[in-house]
Coordinates of C-alpha atoms and ligand atoms in Angstrom, one line a residue:
M1 CA 94.0 124.2 87.2
T2 CA 94.4 123.9 91.0
Q3 CA 92.6 121.2 93.4
A4 CA 90.5 124.5 94.8
T5 CA 89.4 125.1 91.2
A6 CA 88.3 121.6 90.5
R7 CA 86.8 121.0 93.5
K8 CA 84.7 124.0 92.7
L9 CA 83.9 123.0 89.5
E10 CA 82.6 119.5 91.0
T11 CA 80.5 121.6 93.4
T12 CA 78.8 123.3 90.2
A13 CA 77.8 120.8 88.1
T14 CA 76.5 118.3 91.5
S15 CA 74.4 121.4 92.9
G16 CA 72.9 122.4 89.8
T17 CA 73.1 126.7 90.9
E18 CA 74.1 126.4 87.6
N19 CA 72.5 125.4 84.8
L20 CA 75.8 123.9 82.6
T21 CA 77.6 120.6 82.6
D22 CA 80.6 119.7 80.3
G23 CA 82.4 117.0 79.2
F24 CA 84.5 116.8 82.0
H25 CA 81.8 116.1 84.2
L26 CA 79.8 114.4 82.0
V27 CA 82.1 111.6 82.3
I28 CA 82.6 111.7 85.8
D29 CA 79.3 111.4 86.0
A30 CA 78.6 108.4 83.5
L31 CA 81.3 106.6 85.8
K32 CA 80.0 106.8 88.9
L33 CA 76.6 105.9 87.6
N34 CA 78.5 102.9 87.1
G35 CA 79.8 102.3 90.5
I36 CA 83.5 102.3 88.5
N37 CA 84.9 104.5 91.4
T38 CA 89.0 104.0 90.5
I39 CA 91.0 105.0 87.3
Y40 CA 94.5 104.1 86.7
G41 CA 96.4 106.5 84.4
V42 CA 99.4 108.8 83.2
P43 CA 98.8 112.7 83.5
G44 CA 99.0 114.9 80.7
I45 CA 97.5 116.3 77.9
P46 CA 94.5 116.7 77.6
I47 CA 93.4 114.8 80.5
T48 CA 95.2 116.0 83.6
D49 CA 92.7 118.0 84.8
L50 CA 89.3 114.9 83.9
G51 CA 91.8 113.3 86.5
R52 CA 92.2 115.9 89.1
M53 CA 88.2 116.3 88.7
A54 CA 87.5 113.0 88.8
Q55 CA 89.5 112.9 92.2
A56 CA 87.4 115.7 93.4
A57 CA 84.5 113.7 92.6
G58 CA 85.3 110.6 94.6
I59 CA 86.4 108.8 92.1
R60 CA 90.0 106.9 93.3
V61 CA 93.2 108.6 90.9
L62 CA 95.5 106.8 91.4
S63 CA 98.5 108.6 89.0
F64 CA 101.7 105.6 87.7
R65 CA 105.0 106.2 86.0
H66 CA 104.4 104.5 82.5
E67 CA 100.9 103.3 81.5
Q68 CA 101.4 100.4 80.3
N69 CA 101.6 100.0 84.6
A70 CA 98.2 101.8 84.5
G71 CA 97.0 99.2 81.9
Y72 CA 97.5 96.6 83.1
A73 CA 96.4 97.5 86.8
A74 CA 93.6 97.9 85.1
A75 CA 93.1 94.9 83.4
I76 CA 93.7 93.3 86.6
A77 CA 91.1 95.2 88.2
G78 CA 88.8 94.2 86.1
F79 CA 89.4 90.7 86.3
L80 CA 89.0 90.6 89.8
T81 CA 85.9 93.2 90.6
K82 CA 84.2 91.8 87.5
K83 CA 84.4 95.7 86.2
P84 CA 85.8 97.3 84.1
G85 CA 89.5 98.6 84.8
I86 CA 89.9 102.3 83.7
C87 CA 93.3 102.7 81.7
L88 CA 93.4 107.4 80.7
T89 CA 96.2 107.8 79.3
V90 CA 97.0 111.1 76.9
S91 CA 97.1 111.1 73.3
A92 CA 99.7 109.0 70.9
P93 CA 102.7 107.7 72.9
G94 CA 100.3 107.8 76.5
F95 CA 97.4 105.4 74.6
L96 CA 100.6 103.0 72.8
N97 CA 101.4 102.6 75.9
G98 CA 98.7 101.6 77.6
L99 CA 97.5 99.0 74.3
T100 CA 100.1 96.9 75.2
A101 CA 97.8 96.4 77.8
L102 CA 94.5 96.4 76.1
A103 CA 95.8 93.5 73.1
H104 CA 96.5 92.0 77.1
A105 CA 93.5 92.1 79.0
T106 CA 91.2 91.2 75.3
T107 CA 93.6 88.2 74.9
N108 CA 93.1 86.9 78.7
C109 CA 89.7 88.0 78.8
F110 CA 89.9 90.1 81.1
P111 CA 86.9 93.5 80.6
M112 CA 89.3 96.7 81.0
I113 CA 88.0 99.6 79.4
L114 CA 91.5 102.1 78.0
V115 CA 90.0 105.8 77.8
S116 CA 93.0 107.8 75.9
G117 CA 92.8 111.7 74.9
S118 CA 93.1 112.8 71.7
S119 CA 93.5 115.5 69.4
E120 CA 91.8 117.8 66.6
R121 CA 90.1 115.1 64.4
E122 CA 90.3 117.4 61.7
I123 CA 93.9 118.4 61.9
V124 CA 94.6 114.2 62.4
D125 CA 92.7 113.3 59.4
L126 CA 94.3 115.5 57.3
Q127 CA 97.9 114.7 58.6
Q128 CA 98.9 118.7 59.5
G129 CA 101.0 117.5 62.4
D130 CA 98.9 117.8 65.3
Y131 CA 100.7 117.4 68.7
E132 CA 101.0 114.2 69.3
E133 CA 98.7 113.0 66.2
M134 CA 97.3 109.5 65.5
D135 CA 94.2 107.6 64.1
Q136 CA 93.9 105.8 67.8
L137 CA 91.2 104.5 66.4
A138 CA 92.0 102.7 63.9
I139 CA 95.0 101.1 65.6
A140 CA 93.2 100.5 68.9
K141 CA 90.8 98.4 66.6
L142 CA 93.1 95.9 66.0
L143 CA 93.8 94.5 69.2
C144 CA 90.3 94.7 71.4
K145 CA 87.3 94.0 71.2
A146 CA 85.5 97.1 70.1
A147 CA 86.2 101.0 69.8
F148 CA 84.2 104.2 69.7
R149 CA 84.9 107.6 69.8
I150 CA 82.9 109.9 71.2
L151 CA 82.4 114.0 69.4
H152 CA 79.5 115.0 71.3
A153 CA 79.0 116.0 75.2
Q154 CA 75.6 114.6 75.0
D155 CA 77.1 111.5 74.1
I156 CA 79.5 110.3 76.6
G157 CA 76.6 108.7 78.5
I158 CA 75.4 106.8 75.2
G159 CA 79.4 106.4 74.9
F160 CA 80.3 104.9 78.0
A161 CA 77.0 102.5 78.4
R162 CA 78.7 100.5 74.7
A163 CA 81.8 100.6 76.6
I164 CA 80.8 99.2 79.1
R165 CA 78.6 96.8 77.7
A166 CA 80.8 96.0 75.4
A167 CA 83.6 95.2 77.8
L168 CA 82.6 93.1 80.5
S169 CA 79.4 91.3 78.1
G170 CA 79.8 87.8 76.3
R171 CA 83.6 86.8 76.6
P172 CA 84.7 89.4 79.0
G173 CA 87.9 91.8 77.1
G174 CA 89.7 95.0 76.5
V175 CA 87.6 98.5 75.3
Y176 CA 89.2 101.7 73.5
L177 CA 87.9 104.7 74.3
D178 CA 88.5 107.1 72.4
L179 CA 88.3 111.5 74.2
P180 CA 88.7 114.3 71.4
A181 CA 90.1 117.4 73.2
K182 CA 87.1 119.3 72.2
L183 CA 85.1 117.0 73.6
F184 CA 86.0 118.1 77.5
G185 CA 85.6 121.6 77.0
Q186 CA 81.8 121.2 75.7
V187 CA 79.1 122.3 77.3
M188 CA 75.8 121.7 77.8
D189 CA 72.5 122.1 79.8
A190 CA 72.9 120.5 83.0
D191 CA 69.7 118.8 82.8
A192 CA 70.0 117.4 79.7
G193 CA 73.5 116.3 80.4
R194 CA 72.0 114.3 83.3
K195 CA 69.4 112.6 81.0
S196 CA 71.8 111.4 78.7
L197 CA 73.9 109.5 81.3
V198 CA 73.0 105.3 80.6
K199 CA 73.4 103.1 83.5
V200 CA 73.8 100.1 82.3
I201 CA 71.2 97.7 83.7
D202 CA 72.8 94.0 83.6
A203 CA 76.1 94.7 82.2
A204 CA 76.8 90.5 82.0
P205 CA 73.6 88.9 81.3
A206 CA 73.6 85.5 82.0
Q207 CA 73.9 83.2 79.9
I208 CA 72.0 79.4 80.3
P209 CA 73.2 76.7 78.8
A210 CA 70.9 74.6 76.6
P211 CA 68.8 71.7 79.2
A212 CA 70.0 69.3 75.9
A213 CA 73.5 70.3 76.2
V214 CA 73.6 69.7 79.8
Q215 CA 72.8 66.6 79.5
R216 CA 74.8 65.4 76.9
A217 CA 77.8 66.7 78.5
L218 CA 76.6 64.7 81.6
D219 CA 76.0 61.3 79.3
V220 CA 79.3 61.4 78.3
L221 CA 80.4 62.1 82.3
K222 CA 78.7 59.2 83.3
A223 CA 80.4 57.0 80.6
A224 CA 84.3 58.0 82.5
K225 CA 86.6 55.6 83.9
R226 CA 89.5 58.1 84.3
P227 CA 87.8 61.4 84.1
L228 CA 89.4 65.4 84.9
I229 CA 88.3 68.2 85.4
I230 CA 90.4 71.6 84.5
L231 CA 90.0 75.0 85.8
G232 CA 90.6 77.8 83.8
K233 CA 90.9 81.7 85.2
G234 CA 87.6 82.1 82.9
A235 CA 86.1 80.0 86.1
A236 CA 88.0 82.1 88.3
Y237 CA 86.1 85.1 87.0
A238 CA 82.6 84.2 87.0
Q239 CA 82.8 84.1 91.0
A240 CA 81.1 81.0 91.1
D241 CA 83.2 80.2 93.5
D242 CA 80.9 77.5 96.3
A243 CA 78.6 76.2 92.8
I244 CA 82.4 75.3 91.3
R245 CA 83.4 73.5 94.7
A246 CA 80.4 72.0 95.0
F247 CA 80.4 70.8 92.3
V248 CA 83.9 69.5 91.7
E249 CA 83.0 68.0 95.2
K250 CA 80.2 66.0 94.5
S251 CA 81.8 64.8 90.6
G252 CA 84.6 63.7 93.1
I253 CA 86.8 64.3 90.1
P254 CA 90.5 65.4 90.4
F255 CA 90.6 68.7 89.7
L256 CA 93.8 70.3 88.0
P257 CA 93.7 74.4 88.4
M258 CA 95.3 76.2 85.4
S259 CA 97.8 79.1 87.6
M260 CA 95.2 81.4 87.9
A261 CA 92.5 79.5 88.8
K262 CA 94.8 78.1 92.1
G263 CA 92.5 78.3 95.3
L264 CA 89.4 78.2 93.9
L265 CA 90.1 75.1 95.6
P266 CA 92.3 74.6 97.7
D267 CA 95.6 73.5 96.2
T268 CA 95.6 70.9 99.6
H269 CA 92.5 69.7 98.8
P270 CA 92.0 66.3 98.3
Q271 CA 91.1 65.6 95.3
C272 CA 93.2 68.6 93.8
A273 CA 95.6 67.1 91.2
G274 CA 98.5 70.2 90.7
A275 CA 100.9 67.5 91.7
A276 CA 99.8 65.0 89.0
R277 CA 99.4 66.6 86.3
S278 CA 101.6 65.0 83.5
L279 CA 100.0 62.1 84.5
V280 CA 96.1 63.6 85.0
L281 CA 96.7 64.9 81.0
K282 CA 98.1 61.3 79.6
D283 CA 95.6 59.6 80.8
A284 CA 92.7 60.9 81.5
D285 CA 89.6 60.0 78.8
F286 CA 87.7 62.4 80.5
V287 CA 88.0 66.4 80.5
L288 CA 85.7 68.6 81.9
M289 CA 86.9 72.3 80.8
I290 CA 85.8 75.1 82.8
G291 CA 86.1 78.7 81.7
A292 CA 89.7 76.6 80.3
R293 CA 90.9 76.4 76.5
L294 CA 92.7 74.7 74.8
N295 CA 95.6 76.8 73.8
W296 CA 99.2 76.5 73.8
L297 CA 98.9 76.2 78.1
L298 CA 97.5 72.7 77.7
S299 CA 99.4 71.6 74.1
H300 CA 96.9 72.4 72.6
G301 CA 94.5 69.7 73.5
K302 CA 96.6 66.9 72.1
G303 CA 100.1 65.6 71.2
K304 CA 102.9 63.8 73.5
T305 CA 101.0 65.7 77.0
W306 CA 98.5 63.8 76.2
G307 CA 98.6 60.7 75.8
D308 CA 97.6 57.6 73.4
A309 CA 94.9 57.2 75.5
P310 CA 91.9 58.6 74.1
K311 CA 89.9 61.0 75.4
K312 CA 86.7 62.7 75.2
F313 CA 86.3 66.4 76.1
V314 CA 83.0 68.7 77.6
Q315 CA 84.2 72.3 77.1
I316 CA 82.5 74.8 79.1
D317 CA 82.6 78.8 77.9
I318 CA 80.3 81.8 76.7
E319 CA 81.9 82.3 73.8
P320 CA 80.4 79.6 71.4
R321 CA 84.1 79.9 69.3
E322 CA 86.0 78.4 71.4
M323 CA 84.7 74.9 70.9
D324 CA 86.6 72.5 68.7
S325 CA 90.0 75.3 68.8
N326 CA 91.8 73.1 68.7
V327 CA 90.5 69.6 68.6
E328 CA 86.5 68.2 69.1
I329 CA 84.8 69.1 71.9
A330 CA 82.1 65.8 73.2
A331 CA 79.3 68.0 74.5
P332 CA 80.7 72.0 73.9
L333 CA 78.7 73.3 76.9
V334 CA 78.1 77.8 76.1
G335 CA 77.0 80.1 78.9
D336 CA 78.5 82.0 81.6
V337 CA 80.4 79.8 83.9
G338 CA 78.0 80.0 86.9
S339 CA 75.3 79.5 85.3
C340 CA 76.9 76.3 83.7
I341 CA 77.6 74.6 86.5
A342 CA 74.4 75.5 88.6
A343 CA 72.7 73.8 85.6
L344 CA 75.4 70.7 86.1
L345 CA 74.8 70.3 89.6
A346 CA 70.9 70.3 89.5
A347 CA 70.6 67.8 86.7
M348 CA 73.0 65.5 88.2
G349 CA 70.1 65.6 91.2
G350 CA 71.0 63.6 94.4
Q351 CA 73.0 60.8 93.0
W352 CA 75.6 60.2 91.7
N353 CA 78.5 58.0 90.9
T354 CA 82.3 58.9 92.0
P355 CA 84.8 57.9 89.4
P356 CA 86.4 54.5 89.7
A357 CA 88.3 54.2 92.8
D358 CA 91.5 52.5 91.3
W359 CA 91.8 55.9 89.1
T360 CA 91.3 58.9 91.8
N361 CA 93.8 56.6 93.9
A362 CA 96.3 56.8 91.0
V363 CA 96.3 60.4 90.8
K364 CA 96.7 60.3 94.4
A365 CA 99.6 58.6 94.7
K366 CA 101.3 60.1 92.0
R367 CA 100.9 63.3 93.7
D368 CA 101.6 62.5 97.0
E369 CA 105.1 60.9 95.8
N370 CA 105.8 64.1 94.3
V371 CA 105.0 66.4 96.7
A372 CA 107.4 64.0 99.0
K373 CA 110.2 64.2 96.3
M374 CA 109.5 68.4 96.3
A375 CA 110.1 68.5 100.5
P376 CA 113.7 68.4 101.4
R377 CA 114.6 70.3 98.6
L378 CA 111.9 73.4 99.8
M379 CA 113.3 73.5 103.2
N380 CA 116.9 73.9 102.6
N381 CA 118.7 76.6 103.5
N382 CA 121.6 77.5 101.6
S383 CA 123.1 80.4 101.0
P384 CA 123.3 81.6 98.4
M385 CA 119.6 80.8 97.9
D386 CA 119.0 77.9 95.5
F387 CA 115.1 78.7 93.7
H388 CA 112.8 75.8 95.8
G389 CA 114.9 77.0 99.1
A390 CA 114.2 80.6 98.5
L391 CA 110.1 79.2 97.3
G392 CA 109.7 76.9 100.5
A393 CA 110.1 80.1 102.9
L394 CA 107.6 82.2 101.0
K395 CA 105.1 78.5 100.4
T396 CA 105.5 78.3 104.7
V397 CA 104.0 82.2 104.9
I398 CA 101.6 81.7 102.6
K399 CA 99.9 79.0 103.8
E400 CA 100.1 80.8 107.3
R401 CA 98.3 83.4 105.7
P402 CA 96.3 82.5 103.6
E403 CA 94.4 86.1 102.9
V404 CA 97.6 87.4 100.7
I405 CA 97.3 88.0 97.4
L406 CA 100.5 86.6 95.7
V407 CA 101.5 88.4 91.9
N408 CA 104.0 85.9 89.9
E409 CA 106.2 86.7 87.3
G410 CA 109.6 85.9 85.6
A411 CA 110.8 82.7 83.9
N412 CA 112.1 79.9 86.5
T413 CA 110.1 82.2 89.0
L414 CA 107.2 82.3 87.5
D415 CA 107.8 79.1 86.6
L416 CA 109.3 77.0 90.0
A417 CA 106.8 79.8 92.2
R418 CA 103.7 78.5 90.9
G419 CA 104.3 75.2 91.5
V420 CA 105.3 75.0 95.0
I421 CA 103.7 78.2 96.2
D422 CA 100.1 76.9 97.3
I423 CA 97.1 78.9 97.4
Y424 CA 93.7 78.8 99.3
K425 CA 91.5 81.6 97.9
P426 CA 89.8 82.0 95.0
R427 CA 91.7 84.9 92.5
Q428 CA 94.7 84.8 95.3
R429 CA 97.5 84.4 92.4
L430 CA 97.7 86.6 89.7
D431 CA 100.2 86.2 86.7
V432 CA 101.3 86.7 83.7
G433 CA 98.7 85.4 82.1
T434 CA 97.9 83.6 78.4
W435 CA 100.6 85.9 77.0
G436 CA 103.6 85.3 79.4
V437 CA 104.1 88.8 79.3
M438 CA 106.7 90.3 81.8
G439 CA 105.3 93.4 83.3
I440 CA 102.0 92.8 84.4
G441 CA 103.9 92.8 88.3
M442 CA 103.9 96.1 90.0
G443 CA 100.8 96.8 87.7
S444 CA 98.8 94.0 89.7
A445 CA 100.7 93.9 93.0
I446 CA 99.4 98.1 93.4
A447 CA 95.8 96.7 91.5
A448 CA 95.6 94.3 93.9
A449 CA 96.4 95.9 97.1
V450 CA 93.7 98.3 95.6
E451 CA 90.5 96.7 94.9
T452 CA 90.9 93.7 97.6
G453 CA 92.3 96.1 100.8
K454 CA 94.2 92.6 101.2
P455 CA 98.4 92.5 101.5
V456 CA 100.2 92.0 98.4
L457 CA 103.4 89.8 97.3
A458 CA 105.1 90.3 94.5
V459 CA 107.3 87.4 93.7
E460 CA 109.4 88.7 90.5
G461 CA 112.3 87.1 89.0
D462 CA 115.4 90.4 88.1
S463 CA 114.8 91.0 85.1
A464 CA 110.4 90.5 85.1
F465 CA 110.6 93.1 87.8
G466 CA 113.0 95.5 85.6
F467 CA 109.8 96.2 83.4
S468 CA 108.3 98.1 86.3
G469 CA 110.5 98.8 88.5
M470 CA 109.5 102.1 88.9
E471 CA 105.9 102.0 90.2
V472 CA 107.5 100.9 93.1
E473 CA 107.6 105.0 93.8
T474 CA 103.9 104.4 93.2
I475 CA 103.5 101.7 95.9
C476 CA 105.2 104.4 98.3
R477 CA 103.3 107.2 97.8
Y478 CA 99.8 105.5 97.8
K479 CA 101.1 103.7 100.9
L480 CA 100.1 100.0 100.1
P481 CA 100.6 97.0 101.4
V482 CA 102.7 95.2 99.1
C483 CA 106.0 93.7 99.2
V484 CA 108.3 92.9 96.5
V485 CA 110.7 89.8 96.8
I486 CA 112.8 89.9 93.7
F487 CA 114.5 86.8 93.0
N488 CA 118.1 88.3 92.0
N489 CA 119.9 85.2 89.8
D490 CA 122.1 88.4 88.4
G491 CA 119.7 87.8 85.2
I492 CA 117.8 86.4 82.5
Y493 CA 116.9 82.5 83.6
R494 CA 120.1 82.9 84.3
G495 CA 123.6 84.8 85.3
I496 CA 126.4 83.4 84.5
D497 CA 126.3 83.3 80.8
V498 CA 129.4 84.8 78.9
N499 CA 129.7 86.3 75.9
P500 CA 132.5 84.7 74.4
A501 CA 133.2 87.8 71.5
G502 CA 134.3 90.7 73.3
P503 CA 134.0 92.9 76.1
D504 CA 130.2 92.9 76.7
P505 CA 128.4 91.8 78.9
A506 CA 126.3 88.2 77.0
T507 CA 123.0 89.8 76.4
T508 CA 120.9 88.0 79.5
V509 CA 123.3 88.7 81.7
F510 CA 122.6 91.7 84.5
V511 CA 125.0 93.8 86.5
K512 CA 126.7 91.2 89.0
G513 CA 124.8 90.9 92.4
A514 CA 122.6 94.0 92.7
R515 CA 121.0 95.5 95.4
Y516 CA 117.4 96.4 94.1
D517 CA 116.2 97.1 97.7
K518 CA 118.0 100.5 97.7
M519 CA 115.3 101.1 94.7
M520 CA 112.6 101.2 97.3
E521 CA 114.3 102.8 100.5
A522 CA 114.9 105.8 97.7
F523 CA 110.9 106.6 98.2
G524 CA 110.9 105.9 101.7
G525 CA 110.3 102.3 101.6
I526 CA 111.9 99.5 103.4
G527 CA 114.4 97.6 101.9
V528 CA 116.0 94.4 102.6
N529 CA 118.9 92.3 101.6
A530 CA 118.3 88.5 102.0
T531 CA 120.3 85.9 101.8
T532 CA 118.7 82.9 102.9
P533 CA 116.0 81.3 103.4
D534 CA 114.8 81.9 107.1
E535 CA 116.2 85.5 106.4
L536 CA 113.8 86.4 103.6
K537 CA 110.7 84.4 105.5
R538 CA 111.5 87.1 107.9
A539 CA 112.0 90.0 106.6
V540 CA 108.6 88.8 104.1
N541 CA 106.7 88.7 107.2
A542 CA 107.7 91.8 109.4
A543 CA 106.4 93.3 105.1
L544 CA 103.1 91.3 105.8
D545 CA 102.9 92.6 109.4
S546 CA 103.7 96.1 108.9
G547 CA 102.1 96.1 105.9
R548 CA 104.5 99.1 104.8
P549 CA 106.0 98.7 101.4
T550 CA 109.0 96.0 101.4
L551 CA 111.7 95.0 98.7
I552 CA 113.4 92.1 99.6
N553 CA 116.8 91.7 97.2
A554 CA 116.8 87.5 97.4
A555 CA 119.8 87.3 96.4
I556 CA 119.6 83.7 94.3
D557 CA 122.9 81.9 92.5
P558 CA 123.3 83.1 89.7
A559 CA 123.9 79.6 88.6
A560 CA 120.3 78.2 89.1
G561 CA 117.8 78.9 86.9
S562 CA 116.8 76.9 83.7
E563 CA 116.6 78.8 80.1
S564 CA 113.5 80.1 79.8
G565 CA 112.5 77.9 82.8
R566 CA 109.8 75.2 81.8
I567 CA 109.3 75.9 78.7
G568 CA 112.7 75.9 76.4
N569 CA 111.3 73.3 74.0
L570 CA 108.9 76.5 72.8
N571 CA 112.7 77.6 71.4
P572 CA 113.2 77.1 68.3
Q573 CA 116.4 74.7 67.0
N574 CA 119.4 76.1 66.1
A575 CA 120.1 73.6 63.1
L576 CA 123.6 75.0 62.1
K577 CA 125.9 73.6 64.9
K578 CA 128.5 75.7 65.2
K579 CA 131.4 73.6 63.9
Ligands
TPP1 C1 107.1 91.7 77.2 C2 108.1 90.7 77.4 N1 109.4 90.7 77.2 C3 110.2 89.3 77.2 C4 110.0 88.4 77.7 C5 110.6 87.1 77.9 N2 110.9 86.5 78.5 C6 110.4 85.5 79.1 S1 110.8 85.3 80.7 C7 111.8 87.0 80.5 C8 113.0 87.1 81.9 C9 113.0 85.9 82.7 O1 114.1 86.6 84.1 P1 113.5 86.6 84.9 O2 112.3 87.5 85.2 O3 114.4 87.2 85.8 O4 113.2 85.0 85.4 P2 114.6 84.5 86.1 O5 113.8 83.1 84.8 O6 115.7 84.2 85.7 O7 113.9 83.5 87.9 C10 112.3 87.2 79.6 C11 112.8 88.3 79.3 C12 108.4 88.0 78.2 N3 108.1 87.2 78.1 N4 107.7 89.0 77.8
MG2 MG1 116.9 86.2 86.9

């Protein structure tokens, strides 16, 4: 179908000159009615026309080169907007390509709906070998919050309402929606079609914590000598930024942001304990978790990282079963982050005693010491660059341009950038999330630019970039203000490993001296090869000034990284050392 036909169909359905509508239009109308105006996907049978018609109807449809990247875009769009991000794929292989992102969204509590076309039920269920045959619904169920299939045009309204509500309510997550090919062509009376649509009212109702639970939390907090607040990406998702800041400041408690919560309060805030992480986790006697979970990223709340000092945990989470998942929670606060913080603030009253000065001074001293120790390393202008020299340049860029959204993935590139680059505003740092997954880079950068209209700086390990690198064409095609910086150290963690047993390269190394900037030039974007921190800084500033798609190949010393970045301890030990 041509665009002209699509436009004609659209006019017909909305003007009511014909009294019929169909599955295509009802899907589009259901999305629009619910304020969903962006789709990320890859076209093909049976959803090509759906994409065209959605575009003709004013929905922004971004076509990617691979569904996984469209899925990561949808997932992060959900995080940024509190509306479910939509990923649209074809059946079996396209669906499977989108599934990693759906599982990622669920794990990270991002609202997302994977909408996949599927083949004929009658043939799929009898396993008669249909085109792209697969029981997608059964497979998706294991990996998301909810999964639905719509068989009849008159159920499209309800089907989308259920998907939207499932994605957003309670703890947000991924939802799968299966749309068999036959659904799209089903015709029904236009008026009945309109009436069948459902506008989801209050999709994420406030969940107010019980007053007794609020009081209990404050009682525990009042007894604390060395309190700590940990902010997680759930706190960033909540968009309760002013209340969170007011609460943290009124409490006077040092706070530690998890990586995607950085910027809720600026990393340069006097109470920020980001640079004193080891000290605060070890020595705190009270920990208030706000939208953060005690998973592996926080060493499960126990063990060496947390030291011997006995601790009491208070946890704010919308999911009751999160409580006691790893350690005892002395005061669970079950509710949405915004409501819980508002309740705490109200119950604190006008008079509140801030923590003992010996604690806050000790945290501040450690932080200042660590920042001072790091400073000279960030100022070097070495060539080849090391991670710190390159990151020092980028830290300055973000300081001067706090509106830039930072996307970040890799191992050393991730772990070091997280520590070095200060973030000043909420939801301005997007990264690998709970799984530490490689491949979110270009999808996240595209969605961040599309959803916020802000400039984006994607800082990518060379391996990490490879997972979604083809989407630089997408960035160029949509002329997005994205600057990609590749920390090119010739490999995974490092570029110097050698295979002792033959001519094949070692498993962790790539082509030496590769020029990723040439990839961007192939699609009309700007490519730059930077060999010093000064060059890097100049190139990033030029890219952000121009707003043009840019890729900077930052040549990093191949020997500079360490195995697995900061989490090398998670590698299983090789017990049988070779003699
Ligand atoms: C989907 C996925 N596959 C594999 C990994 C394992 N992994 C972790 S980091 C990484 C790449 C690290 O190399 P690079 O991005 O170049 O960062 P560097 O440490 O060199 O800066 C890989 C492959 C992963 N986290 N996710
Ligand atoms: Mg690398």
